[in-house]
PDB file of C-alpha atoms in Angstrom:
ATOM      1  CA  MET A 380      38.541 132.442 143.379  1.00 51.00           C
ATOM      2  CA  ALA A 381      37.586 130.232 146.262  1.00 53.00           C
ATOM      3  CA  GLU A 382      36.750 127.424 143.807  1.00 59.00           C
ATOM      4  CA  TYR A 383      40.385 127.410 142.576  1.00 74.00           C
ATOM      5  CA  GLY A 384      41.682 126.472 146.023  1.00 77.00           C
ATOM      6  CA  ILE A 385      43.978 129.533 146.186  1.00 84.00           C
ATOM      7  CA  SER A 386      44.993 130.842 149.638  1.00 84.00           C
ATOM      8  CA  VAL A 387      47.254 133.558 151.037  1.00 87.00           C
ATOM      9  CA  GLY A 388      50.933 133.141 150.522  1.00 85.00           C
ATOM     10  CA  GLN A 389      50.747 130.732 147.557  1.00 88.00           C
ATOM     11  CA  ARG A 390      52.599 131.191 144.327  1.00 90.00           C
ATOM     12  CA  VAL A 391      50.270 131.021 141.296  1.00 91.00           C
ATOM     13  CA  ALA A 392      50.941 130.761 137.593  1.00 91.00           C
ATOM     14  CA  VAL A 393      48.326 131.914 135.070  1.00 92.00           C
ATOM     15  CA  ILE A 394      48.775 130.571 131.554  1.00 92.00           C
ATOM     16  CA  TRP A 395      47.062 132.299 128.602  1.00 91.00           C
ATOM     17  CA  ASP A 396      47.104 132.068 124.831  1.00 90.00           C
ATOM     18  CA  SER A 397      46.153 134.201 121.850  1.00 87.00           C
ATOM     19  CA  SER A 398      42.452 133.409 122.353  1.00 85.00           C
ATOM     20  CA  SER A 399      42.399 134.846 125.886  1.00 88.00           C
ATOM     21  CA  PRO A 400      40.651 138.252 126.138  1.00 88.00           C
ATOM     22  CA  VAL A 401      43.051 140.861 127.408  1.00 91.00           C
ATOM     23  CA  GLU A 402      40.597 142.489 129.870  1.00 91.00           C
ATOM     24  CA  GLY A 403      39.494 139.118 131.172  1.00 90.00           C
ATOM     25  CA  LEU A 404      43.169 138.227 131.803  1.00 91.00           C
ATOM     26  CA  LYS A 405      43.816 141.484 133.679  1.00 91.00           C
ATOM     27  CA  ASN A 406      40.765 141.066 135.882  1.00 91.00           C
ATOM     28  CA  MET A 407      41.631 137.520 136.756  1.00 90.00           C
ATOM     29  CA  VAL A 408      45.278 138.298 137.615  1.00 90.00           C
ATOM     30  CA  ALA A 409      44.130 141.272 139.819  1.00 89.00           C
ATOM     31  CA  LYS A 410      41.698 139.085 141.734  1.00 89.00           C
ATOM     32  CA  ILE A 411      44.334 136.318 142.310  1.00 89.00           C
ATOM     33  CA  GLN A 412      46.908 138.898 143.426  1.00 88.00           C
ATOM     34  CA  ALA A 413      44.479 140.310 145.983  1.00 87.00           C
ATOM     35  CA  LEU A 414      43.829 136.809 147.261  1.00 87.00           C
ATOM     36  CA  VAL A 415      47.389 135.553 147.723  1.00 87.00           C
ATOM     37  CA  GLY A 416      48.556 138.890 149.212  1.00 86.00           C
ATOM     38  CA  PRO A 417      51.269 141.368 148.320  1.00 81.00           C
ATOM     39  CA  GLU A 418      54.055 139.103 149.508  1.00 78.00           C
ATOM     40  CA  SER A 419      53.338 136.485 146.843  1.00 75.00           C
ATOM     41  CA  ARG A 420      53.816 137.034 143.098  1.00 81.00           C
ATOM     42  CA  VAL A 421      51.393 135.934 140.365  1.00 88.00           C
ATOM     43  CA  SER A 422      53.289 134.851 137.203  1.00 89.00           C
ATOM     44  CA  VAL A 423      51.531 135.341 133.909  1.00 91.00           C
ATOM     45  CA  GLU A 424      52.906 133.153 131.029  1.00 91.00           C
ATOM     46  CA  ASN A 425      51.986 132.740 127.427  1.00 92.00           C
ATOM     47  CA  ILE A 426      51.475 129.036 126.628  1.00 90.00           C
ATOM     48  CA  ASP A 427      53.837 129.157 123.595  1.00 89.00           C
ATOM     49  CA  GLN A 428      56.627 130.617 125.716  1.00 89.00           C
ATOM     50  CA  LEU A 429      56.129 128.482 128.828  1.00 89.00           C
ATOM     51  CA  SER A 430      59.008 126.087 128.126  1.00 84.00           C
ATOM     52  CA  HIS A 431      61.334 129.129 127.586  1.00 86.00           C
ATOM     53  CA  SER A 432      60.352 131.011 130.756  1.00 84.00           C
ATOM     54  CA  ALA A 433      63.174 129.260 132.689  1.00 83.00           C
ATOM     55  CA  HIS A 434      61.022 128.656 135.872  1.00 87.00           C
ATOM     56  CA  ALA A 435      62.735 126.403 138.328  1.00 89.00           C
ATOM     57  CA  LYS A 436      61.138 123.055 139.032  1.00 88.00           C
ATOM     58  CA  SER A 437      58.589 123.023 141.836  1.00 88.00           C
ATOM     59  CA  SER A 438      58.016 126.735 141.737  1.00 89.00           C
ATOM     60  CA  PHE A 439      54.215 127.065 141.961  1.00 91.00           C
ATOM     61  CA  ASP A 440      51.495 125.915 144.356  1.00 91.00           C
ATOM     62  CA  VAL A 441      48.719 126.440 141.785  1.00 92.00           C
ATOM     63  CA  VAL A 442      48.761 126.587 137.984  1.00 93.00           C
ATOM     64  CA  LEU A 443      45.699 127.891 136.057  1.00 93.00           C
ATOM     65  CA  SER A 444      45.713 127.300 132.359  1.00 92.00           C
ATOM     66  CA  GLY A 445      42.963 128.257 129.913  1.00 89.00           C
ATOM     67  CA  MET A 446      40.870 129.488 132.835  1.00 90.00           C
ATOM     68  CA  VAL A 447      40.615 133.085 131.521  1.00 90.00           C
ATOM     69  CA  PRO A 448      36.946 133.500 130.561  1.00 88.00           C
ATOM     70  CA  GLY A 449      36.589 133.236 126.760  1.00 85.00           C
ATOM     71  CA  SER A 450      39.864 131.221 126.305  1.00 87.00           C
ATOM     72  CA  MET A 451      39.965 128.305 123.902  1.00 86.00           C
ATOM     73  CA  THR A 452      43.320 126.982 124.983  1.00 88.00           C
ATOM     74  CA  LEU A 453      44.646 123.613 123.759  1.00 89.00           C
ATOM     75  CA  HIS A 454      47.266 121.807 125.821  1.00 91.00           C
ATOM     76  CA  SER A 455      49.975 119.698 124.102  1.00 90.00           C
ATOM     77  CA  ALA A 456      51.832 116.894 125.850  1.00 90.00           C
ATOM     78  CA  GLU A 457      54.904 119.138 126.092  1.00 92.00           C
ATOM     79  CA  VAL A 458      52.875 121.889 127.820  1.00 92.00           C
ATOM     80  CA  LEU A 459      51.363 119.429 130.273  1.00 92.00           C
ATOM     81  CA  ALA A 460      54.794 117.998 131.090  1.00 91.00           C
ATOM     82  CA  GLU A 461      56.172 121.533 131.733  1.00 92.00           C
ATOM     83  CA  ILE A 462      53.211 122.304 133.986  1.00 92.00           C
ATOM     84  CA  ALA A 463      53.880 119.217 136.048  1.00 91.00           C
ATOM     85  CA  ARG A 464      57.552 120.191 136.264  1.00 91.00           C
ATOM     86  CA  ILE A 465      56.975 123.697 137.656  1.00 91.00           C
ATOM     87  CA  LEU A 466      54.307 122.509 140.151  1.00 92.00           C
ATOM     88  CA  LYS A 467      55.386 121.954 143.726  1.00 91.00           C
ATOM     89  CA  PRO A 468      54.924 118.409 145.116  1.00 91.00           C
ATOM     90  CA  GLY A 469      51.242 118.334 146.217  1.00 91.00           C
ATOM     91  CA  GLY A 470      50.467 121.398 143.994  1.00 91.00           C
ATOM     92  CA  CYS A 471      47.220 121.724 142.006  1.00 93.00           C
ATOM     93  CA  VAL A 472      46.617 122.445 138.356  1.00 93.00           C
ATOM     94  CA  LEU A 473      43.288 123.626 136.942  1.00 93.00           C
ATOM     95  CA  LEU A 474      42.795 123.785 133.192  1.00 93.00           C
ATOM     96  CA  LYS A 475      40.018 124.379 130.760  1.00 91.00           C
ATOM     97  CA  GLU A 476      40.030 123.155 127.194  1.00 90.00           C
ATOM     98  CA  PRO A 477      37.458 122.685 124.353  1.00 89.00           C
ATOM     99  CA  VAL A 478      36.971 118.990 123.587  1.00 88.00           C
ATOM    100  CA  ALA A 479      34.986 117.011 121.048  1.00 85.00           C
ATOM    101  CA  ALA A 480      32.230 114.503 121.923  1.00 79.00           C
ATOM    102  CA  GLN A 481      33.975 111.962 119.669  1.00 77.00           C
ATOM    103  CA  ILE A 482      37.313 111.617 117.854  1.00 71.00           C
ATOM    104  CA  GLY A 483      37.271 113.583 114.592  1.00 63.00           C
ATOM    105  CA  ASP A 484      39.697 114.372 111.767  1.00 60.00           C
ATOM    106  CA  ASN A 485      41.330 117.234 113.626  1.00 57.00           C
ATOM    107  CA  SER A 486      43.919 115.525 115.939  1.00 63.00           C
ATOM    108  CA  ARG A 487      44.493 118.760 117.868  1.00 76.00           C
ATOM    109  CA  ILE A 488      40.940 118.544 119.343  1.00 83.00           C
ATOM    110  CA  LYS A 489      40.925 115.797 122.002  1.00 87.00           C
ATOM    111  CA  THR A 490      38.028 114.084 123.690  1.00 88.00           C
ATOM    112  CA  ALA A 491      37.569 114.571 127.370  1.00 89.00           C
ATOM    113  CA  ALA A 492      38.839 111.012 128.016  1.00 90.00           C
ATOM    114  CA  ARG A 493      41.985 111.650 126.029  1.00 90.00           C
ATOM    115  CA  LEU A 494      42.630 114.950 127.862  1.00 91.00           C
ATOM    116  CA  LEU A 495      42.334 113.070 131.215  1.00 92.00           C
ATOM    117  CA  THR A 496      44.793 110.419 129.954  1.00 92.00           C
ATOM    118  CA  ALA A 497      47.230 113.087 128.742  1.00 91.00           C
ATOM    119  CA  LEU A 498      47.237 114.695 132.203  1.00 92.00           C
ATOM    120  CA  MET A 499      47.975 111.403 133.919  1.00 92.00           C
ATOM    121  CA  LEU A 500      50.729 110.617 131.403  1.00 91.00           C
ATOM    122  CA  SER A 501      52.385 113.952 132.253  1.00 90.00           C
ATOM    123  CA  GLY A 502      52.781 112.744 135.848  1.00 90.00           C
ATOM    124  CA  LEU A 503      49.729 114.251 137.605  1.00 91.00           C
ATOM    125  CA  VAL A 504      47.554 112.244 139.921  1.00 92.00           C
ATOM    126  CA  GLU A 505      44.005 112.439 141.234  1.00 93.00           C
ATOM    127  CA  VAL A 506      42.966 113.752 137.779  1.00 93.00           C
ATOM    128  CA  LYS A 507      39.242 114.382 137.663  1.00 92.00           C
ATOM    129  CA  GLU A 508      36.716 116.201 135.562  1.00 91.00           C
ATOM    130  CA  LEU A 509      35.081 119.059 137.416  1.00 90.00           C
ATOM    131  CA  GLN A 510      32.733 120.563 134.865  1.00 89.00           C
ATOM    132  CA  LYS A 511      31.559 120.007 131.307  1.00 89.00           C
ATOM    133  CA  GLU A 512      29.287 122.406 129.341  1.00 88.00           C
ATOM    134  CA  PRO A 513      28.525 123.145 125.757  1.00 86.00           C
ATOM    135  CA  LEU A 514      30.256 126.059 124.079  1.00 83.00           C
ATOM    136  CA  THR A 515      28.334 129.154 123.188  1.00 81.00           C
ATOM    137  CA  PRO A 516      27.810 129.810 119.487  1.00 82.00           C
ATOM    138  CA  GLU A 517      30.490 132.554 119.579  1.00 80.00           C
ATOM    139  CA  GLU A 518      32.927 130.185 121.241  1.00 79.00           C
ATOM    140  CA  THR A 519      32.161 127.458 118.786  1.00 79.00           C
ATOM    141  CA  GLN A 520      32.734 129.733 115.860  1.00 79.00           C
ATOM    142  CA  SER A 521      36.025 130.876 117.365  1.00 77.00           C
ATOM    143  CA  VAL A 522      37.292 127.335 117.621  1.00 77.00           C
ATOM    144  CA  GLN A 523      36.137 126.518 114.124  1.00 74.00           C
ATOM    145  CA  ASP A 524      37.944 129.546 112.738  1.00 72.00           C
ATOM    146  CA  HIS A 525      41.168 129.175 114.646  1.00 72.00           C
ATOM    147  CA  LEU A 526      41.485 125.386 114.523  1.00 69.00           C
ATOM    148  CA  GLU A 527      39.663 124.724 111.271  1.00 68.00           C
ATOM    149  CA  TYR A 528      37.309 122.312 113.044  1.00 72.00           C
ATOM    150  CA  GLN A 529      34.076 121.632 111.214  1.00 71.00           C
ATOM    151  CA  GLY A 530      32.161 119.651 113.884  1.00 70.00           C
ATOM    152  CA  ASN A 531      29.365 121.027 116.029  1.00 75.00           C
ATOM    153  CA  ASP A 532      29.922 118.689 119.006  1.00 78.00           C
ATOM    154  CA  LEU A 533      32.347 120.848 120.968  1.00 84.00           C
ATOM    155  CA  LEU A 534      32.208 121.082 124.732  1.00 87.00           C
ATOM    156  CA  SER A 535      34.197 122.995 127.343  1.00 89.00           C
ATOM    157  CA  VAL A 536      35.696 120.723 130.054  1.00 91.00           C
ATOM    158  CA  GLN A 537      37.360 121.854 133.301  1.00 92.00           C
ATOM    159  CA  ILE A 538      39.804 119.375 134.855  1.00 93.00           C
ATOM    160  CA  GLU A 539      41.761 119.291 138.100  1.00 93.00           C
ATOM    161  CA  GLY A 540      44.950 117.365 138.760  1.00 93.00           C
ATOM    162  CA  LYS A 541      47.649 117.219 141.482  1.00 92.00           C
ATOM    163  CA  LYS A 542      51.358 116.620 141.512  1.00 92.00           C
ATOM    164  CA  PRO A 543      52.399 113.652 143.693  1.00 90.00           C
ATOM    165  CA  ASN A 544      53.890 114.543 147.131  1.00 87.00           C
ATOM    166  CA  PHE A 545      57.405 113.793 145.811  1.00 80.00           C
ATOM    167  CA  GLU A 546      59.601 115.293 143.153  1.00 75.00           C
ATOM    168  CA  VAL A 547      59.750 113.771 139.717  1.00 66.00           C
ATOM    169  CA  GLY A 548      62.754 111.398 139.510  1.00 68.00           C
ATOM    170  CA  SER A 549      63.206 111.048 143.275  1.00 72.00           C
ATOM    171  CA  SER A 550      63.935 107.695 144.807  1.00 74.00           C
ATOM    172  CA  SER A 551      63.622 106.077 148.165  1.00 74.00           C
ATOM    173  CA  GLN A 552      64.930 102.836 149.482  1.00 76.00           C
ATOM    174  CA  LEU A 553      62.274 100.261 150.430  1.00 76.00           C
ATOM    175  CA  LYS A 554      62.855  98.296 153.593  1.00 74.00           C
ATOM    176  CA  LEU A 555      61.117  95.065 153.017  1.00 70.00           C
ATOM    177  CA  SER A 556      61.062  92.125 155.502  1.00 66.00           C
ATOM    178  CA  PHE A 557      58.816  89.188 154.760  1.00 60.00           C
ATOM    179  CA  ALA A 558      60.247  86.998 157.607  1.00 56.00           C
ATOM    180  CA  LYS A 559      58.614  86.895 161.036  1.00 57.00           C
ATOM    181  CA  LYS A 560      60.939  87.871 163.935  1.00 58.00           C
ATOM    182  CA  SER A 561      60.916  85.899 167.179  1.00 54.00           C
ATOM    183  CA  ALA A 562      60.218  87.929 170.260  1.00 56.00           C
ATOM    184  CA  SER A 563      63.133  86.522 172.242  1.00 57.00           C
ATOM    185  CA  SER A 564      66.055  86.732 169.880  1.00 56.00           C
ATOM    186  CA  GLY A 565      64.875  89.460 167.489  1.00 57.00           C
ATOM    187  CA  LYS A 566      66.101  87.324 164.565  1.00 64.00           C
ATOM    188  CA  ALA A 567      63.918  86.296 161.737  1.00 64.00           C
ATOM    189  CA  ALA A 568      62.153  83.076 162.609  1.00 70.00           C
ATOM    190  CA  VAL A 569      61.839  80.421 159.886  1.00 71.00           C
ATOM    191  CA  ASP A 570      58.339  79.233 159.140  1.00 74.00           C
ATOM    192  CA  PRO A 571      58.303  75.414 159.633  1.00 77.00           C
ATOM    193  CA  ALA A 572      55.797  74.965 156.941  1.00 75.00           C
ATOM    194  CA  ALA A 573      57.923  76.936 154.445  1.00 74.00           C
ATOM    195  CA  ALA A 574      61.063  75.026 155.460  1.00 73.00           C
ATOM    196  CA  LYS A 575      59.306  71.704 154.910  1.00 71.00           C
ATOM    197  CA  LEU A 576      58.502  72.600 151.350  1.00 68.00           C
ATOM    198  CA  TRP A 577      62.250  72.859 150.586  1.00 71.00           C
ATOM    199  CA  THR A 578      63.238  69.711 152.534  1.00 71.00           C
ATOM    200  CA  LEU A 579      63.027  66.219 151.107  1.00 64.00           C
ATOM    201  CA  SER A 580      64.237  63.111 152.971  1.00 65.00           C
ATOM    202  CA  ALA A 581      64.129  59.339 152.327  1.00 62.00           C
ATOM    203  CA  ASN A 582      61.177  59.135 154.763  1.00 65.00           C
ATOM    204  CA  ASP A 583      59.143  61.336 152.402  1.00 63.00           C
ATOM    205  CA  MET A 584      59.519  58.893 149.566  1.00 63.00           C
ATOM    206  CA  ASP A 585      56.646  56.472 149.611  1.00 63.00           C
ATOM    207  CA  ASP A 586      57.574  53.954 146.957  1.00 61.00           C
ATOM    208  CA  GLU A 587      54.213  52.139 147.023  1.00 66.00           C
ATOM    209  CA  GLY A 588      52.124  55.258 146.628  1.00 64.00           C
ATOM    210  CA  MET A 589      54.471  57.055 144.187  1.00 66.00           C
ATOM    211  CA  ASP A 590      54.478  56.445 140.496  1.00 71.00           C
ATOM    212  CA  LEU A 591      58.032  56.718 139.143  1.00 71.00           C
ATOM    213  CA  LEU A 592      58.643  57.164 135.421  1.00 77.00           C
ATOM    214  CA  ASP A 593      60.797  54.650 133.679  1.00 80.00           C
ATOM    215  CA  SER A 594      63.449  56.516 131.743  1.00 80.00           C
ATOM    216  CA  ASP A 595      63.731  53.804 129.159  1.00 79.00           C
ATOM    217  CA  GLU A 596      60.164  54.480 128.132  1.00 82.00           C
ATOM    218  CA  LEU A 597      61.209  57.921 126.989  1.00 84.00           C
ATOM    219  CA  LEU A 598      63.362  56.371 124.235  1.00 84.00           C
ATOM    220  CA  ASP A 599      61.794  55.035 120.987  1.00 85.00           C
ATOM    221  CA  SER A 600      63.335  52.589 118.493  1.00 84.00           C
ATOM    222  CA  GLU A 601      65.082  55.341 116.529  1.00 84.00           C
ATOM    223  CA  ASP A 602      66.886  56.541 119.641  1.00 83.00           C
ATOM    224  CA  LEU A 603      68.228  53.059 120.290  1.00 83.00           C
ATOM    225  CA  LYS A 604      69.904  52.691 116.880  1.00 85.00           C
ATOM    226  CA  LYS A 605      73.645  52.946 116.767  1.00 85.00           C
ATOM    227  CA  PRO A 606      74.575  55.998 114.796  1.00 83.00           C
ATOM    228  CA  ASP A 607      76.779  55.932 111.723  1.00 82.00           C
ATOM    229  CA  PRO A 608      80.325  56.964 112.766  1.00 76.00           C
ATOM    230  CA  SER A 609      80.677  59.107 109.611  1.00 72.00           C
ATOM    231  CA  SER A 610      77.654  61.146 110.669  1.00 72.00           C
ATOM    232  CA  LEU A 611      79.379  62.032 113.966  1.00 69.00           C
ATOM    233  CA  LYS A 612      82.324  63.629 112.264  1.00 63.00           C
ATOM    234  CA  ALA A 613      82.327  67.350 111.705  1.00 61.00           C
ATOM    235  CA  PRO A 614      82.867  68.324 108.039  1.00 61.00           C
ATOM    236  CA  SER A 615      86.631  68.703 107.472  1.00 62.00           C
ATOM    237  CA  CYS A 616      88.280  71.766 106.145  1.00 60.00           C
ATOM    238  CA  LYS A 617      89.670  69.738 103.254  1.00 59.00           C
ATOM    239  CA  GLU A 618      86.228  68.597 102.214  1.00 61.00           C
ATOM    240  CA  SER A 619      84.892  72.106 102.189  1.00 60.00           C
ATOM    241  CA  GLY A 620      87.627  73.114  99.704  1.00 61.00           C
ATOM    242  CA  LYS A 621      89.278  75.543 102.056  1.00 59.00           C
ATOM    243  CA  LYS A 622      93.004  76.297 101.898  1.00 66.00           C
ATOM    244  CA  LYS A 623      92.978  77.645 105.450  1.00 75.00           C
ATOM    245  CA  ALA A 624      92.202  75.621 108.565  1.00 74.00           C
ATOM    246  CA  CYS A 625      89.169  76.450 110.663  1.00 76.00           C
ATOM    247  CA  LYS A 626      89.685  78.090 114.057  1.00 74.00           C
ATOM    248  CA  ASN A 627      88.953  74.841 115.875  1.00 75.00           C
ATOM    249  CA  CYS A 628      90.174  72.451 113.223  1.00 77.00           C
ATOM    250  CA  THR A 629      89.689  68.752 114.066  1.00 72.00           C
ATOM    251  CA  CYS A 630      90.389  67.153 110.673  1.00 73.00           C
ATOM    252  CA  GLY A 631      94.118  67.526 110.735  1.00 74.00           C
ATOM    253  CA  LEU A 632      94.501  70.255 108.186  1.00 76.00           C
ATOM    254  CA  ALA A 633      95.906  72.651 110.783  1.00 81.00           C
ATOM    255  CA  GLU A 634      98.638  70.214 111.680  1.00 83.00           C
ATOM    256  CA  ASP A 635      99.449  69.633 107.967  1.00 81.00           C
ATOM    257  CA  LEU A 636      99.776  73.265 107.269  1.00 82.00           C
ATOM    258  CA  GLU A 637     101.943  73.761 110.327  1.00 84.00           C
ATOM    259  CA  GLN A 638     104.168  70.952 109.159  1.00 82.00           C
ATOM    260  CA  GLU A 639     104.441  72.450 105.706  1.00 81.00           C
ATOM    261  CA  LYS A 640     105.455  75.810 107.330  1.00 79.00           C
ATOM    262  CA  LYS A 641     108.178  74.050 109.233  1.00 75.00           C
ATOM    263  CA  GLU A 642     109.403  72.296 106.114  1.00 69.00           C
ATOM    264  CA  SER A 643     109.627  75.537 104.239  1.00 68.00           C
ATOM    265  CA  LEU A 644     111.802  77.012 106.971  1.00 64.00           C
ATOM    266  CA  LYS A 645     114.290  74.128 106.846  1.00 62.00           C
ATOM    267  CA  PRO A 646     117.579  75.000 105.138  1.00 62.00           C
ATOM    268  CA  LYS A 647     118.066  73.614 101.675  1.00 64.00           C
ATOM    269  CA  SER A 648     121.337  72.505 100.203  1.00 65.00           C
ATOM    270  CA  ALA A 649     122.677  74.629  97.343  1.00 65.00           C
ATOM    271  CA  CYS A 650     125.385  72.183  96.231  1.00 71.00           C
ATOM    272  CA  GLY A 651     123.991  68.870  97.336  1.00 69.00           C
ATOM    273  CA  ASN A 652     127.201  67.916  99.245  1.00 72.00           C
ATOM    274  CA  CYS A 653     126.259  69.006 102.774  1.00 78.00           C
ATOM    275  CA  TYR A 654     125.935  65.409 103.976  1.00 74.00           C
ATOM    276  CA  LEU A 655     129.598  64.510 103.002  1.00 78.00           C
ATOM    277  CA  GLY A 656     131.255  66.713 105.662  1.00 79.00           C
ATOM    278  CA  ASP A 657     133.002  70.035 106.136  1.00 78.00           C
ATOM    279  CA  ALA A 658     135.548  69.291 103.337  1.00 78.00           C
ATOM    280  CA  PHE A 659     132.808  69.285 100.747  1.00 77.00           C
ATOM    281  CA  ARG A 660     130.589  72.046 102.190  1.00 76.00           C
ATOM    282  CA  CYS A 661     130.302  75.706 101.090  1.00 80.00           C
ATOM    283  CA  ALA A 662     131.674  78.458 103.354  1.00 75.00           C
ATOM    284  CA  SER A 663     128.065  79.572 104.272  1.00 75.00           C
ATOM    285  CA  CYS A 664     126.702  76.008 104.727  1.00 80.00           C
ATOM    286  CA  PRO A 665     124.466  75.824 107.799  1.00 76.00           C
ATOM    287  CA  TYR A 666     125.799  72.329 108.526  1.00 76.00           C
ATOM    288  CA  MET A 667     129.401  73.635 108.797  1.00 78.00           C
ATOM    289  CA  GLY A 668     131.039  72.045 111.855  1.00 79.00           C
ATOM    290  CA  MET A 669     128.612  69.146 112.085  1.00 81.00           C
ATOM    291  CA  PRO A 670     129.652  65.511 111.309  1.00 84.00           C
ATOM    292  CA  ALA A 671     128.753  63.897 108.036  1.00 81.00           C
ATOM    293  CA  PHE A 672     125.256  62.264 107.804  1.00 78.00           C
ATOM    294  CA  LYS A 673     123.403  59.984 105.459  1.00 77.00           C
ATOM    295  CA  PRO A 674     121.234  61.540 102.653  1.00 73.00           C
ATOM    296  CA  GLY A 675     117.721  62.034 103.876  1.00 68.00           C
ATOM    297  CA  GLU A 676     118.613  61.690 107.512  1.00 71.00           C
ATOM    298  CA  LYS A 677     116.782  64.210 109.717  1.00 67.00           C
ATOM    299  CA  ILE A 678     119.219  66.751 111.173  1.00 65.00           C
ATOM    300  CA  LEU A 679     118.148  69.236 113.832  1.00 64.00           C
ATOM    301  CA  LEU A 680     119.992  72.567 113.678  1.00 60.00           C
ATOM    302  CA  ALA A 681     120.306  74.930 116.610  1.00 60.00           C
ATOM    303  CA  GLU A 682     118.466  78.228 116.087  1.00 57.00           C
ATOM    304  CA  ASN A 683     121.732  80.261 116.168  1.00 58.00           C
ATOM    305  CA  ASN A 684     122.997  78.150 113.229  1.00 55.00           C
ATOM    306  CA  LEU A 685     120.315  79.591 110.985  1.00 51.00           C
ATOM    307  CA  HIS A 686     121.540  83.170 111.257  1.00 52.00           C
ATOM    308  CA  ASP A 687     124.463  84.730 109.439  1.00 50.00           C
ATOM    309  CA  ALA A 688     127.483  85.248 111.598  1.00 42.00           C
TER     310      ALA A 688
END
């Protein structure tokens, strides 16, 4: 067990699957338990139930997956992410998995390169391949039967990875200072060369040695033509056939509609004698009490005159 980097007092998780021989699993757990000591507990988890085991994050110093002799364990992205979650910061994971020499039709069988990439994408660092060896005929037959893989290019690869020395999702404020501080004042000193780049004075303008661009040369003959006034007008609401003015109407339709609305609110004479005076007006005439006026003359009524008494 020395090659696994396990020492006294560490918490270890052993992950197995249906391909793991029972006796091999028992022997491995017994050896690890003797190595870590009676005070530490070795957790044994089935790979299919790992996400349901309710282990707290950062629970284990070492995770061994697929390391039971004779195991043909495949690790999905979800399993690798869960392994990274339950590892302590700085903890180590060792796993073993059958891989193909090249990408085949069976997407469950990865290549060694893809397995390394999957481990890094799960959040592990310092991922490296420790050992690669061909499968025995019995192991190859087991993989072909269980995973319906028809190729004969299977290898067994052992990989190590570590969790970074910080918790997943943790944050830390960076204190960055790119300015040089003067020894006397302790304040940030301004670099004269940098300040000069952002300073421009009349003395820096050498008219003789500087080629200035004539702005008139940027205009061609088409730009100098006077535009047709009709082309500068926005299409009016009336021309578009609308009966409703646009939101930002500039053609006058909004004013016309507003005037029509006001005209519709003006009181209309029922008898036609309103202009003659009170003697000729109806009892409900809105002009009652006002002097006589000429027909067609604009008369402004107070708002309270438009309501019934």
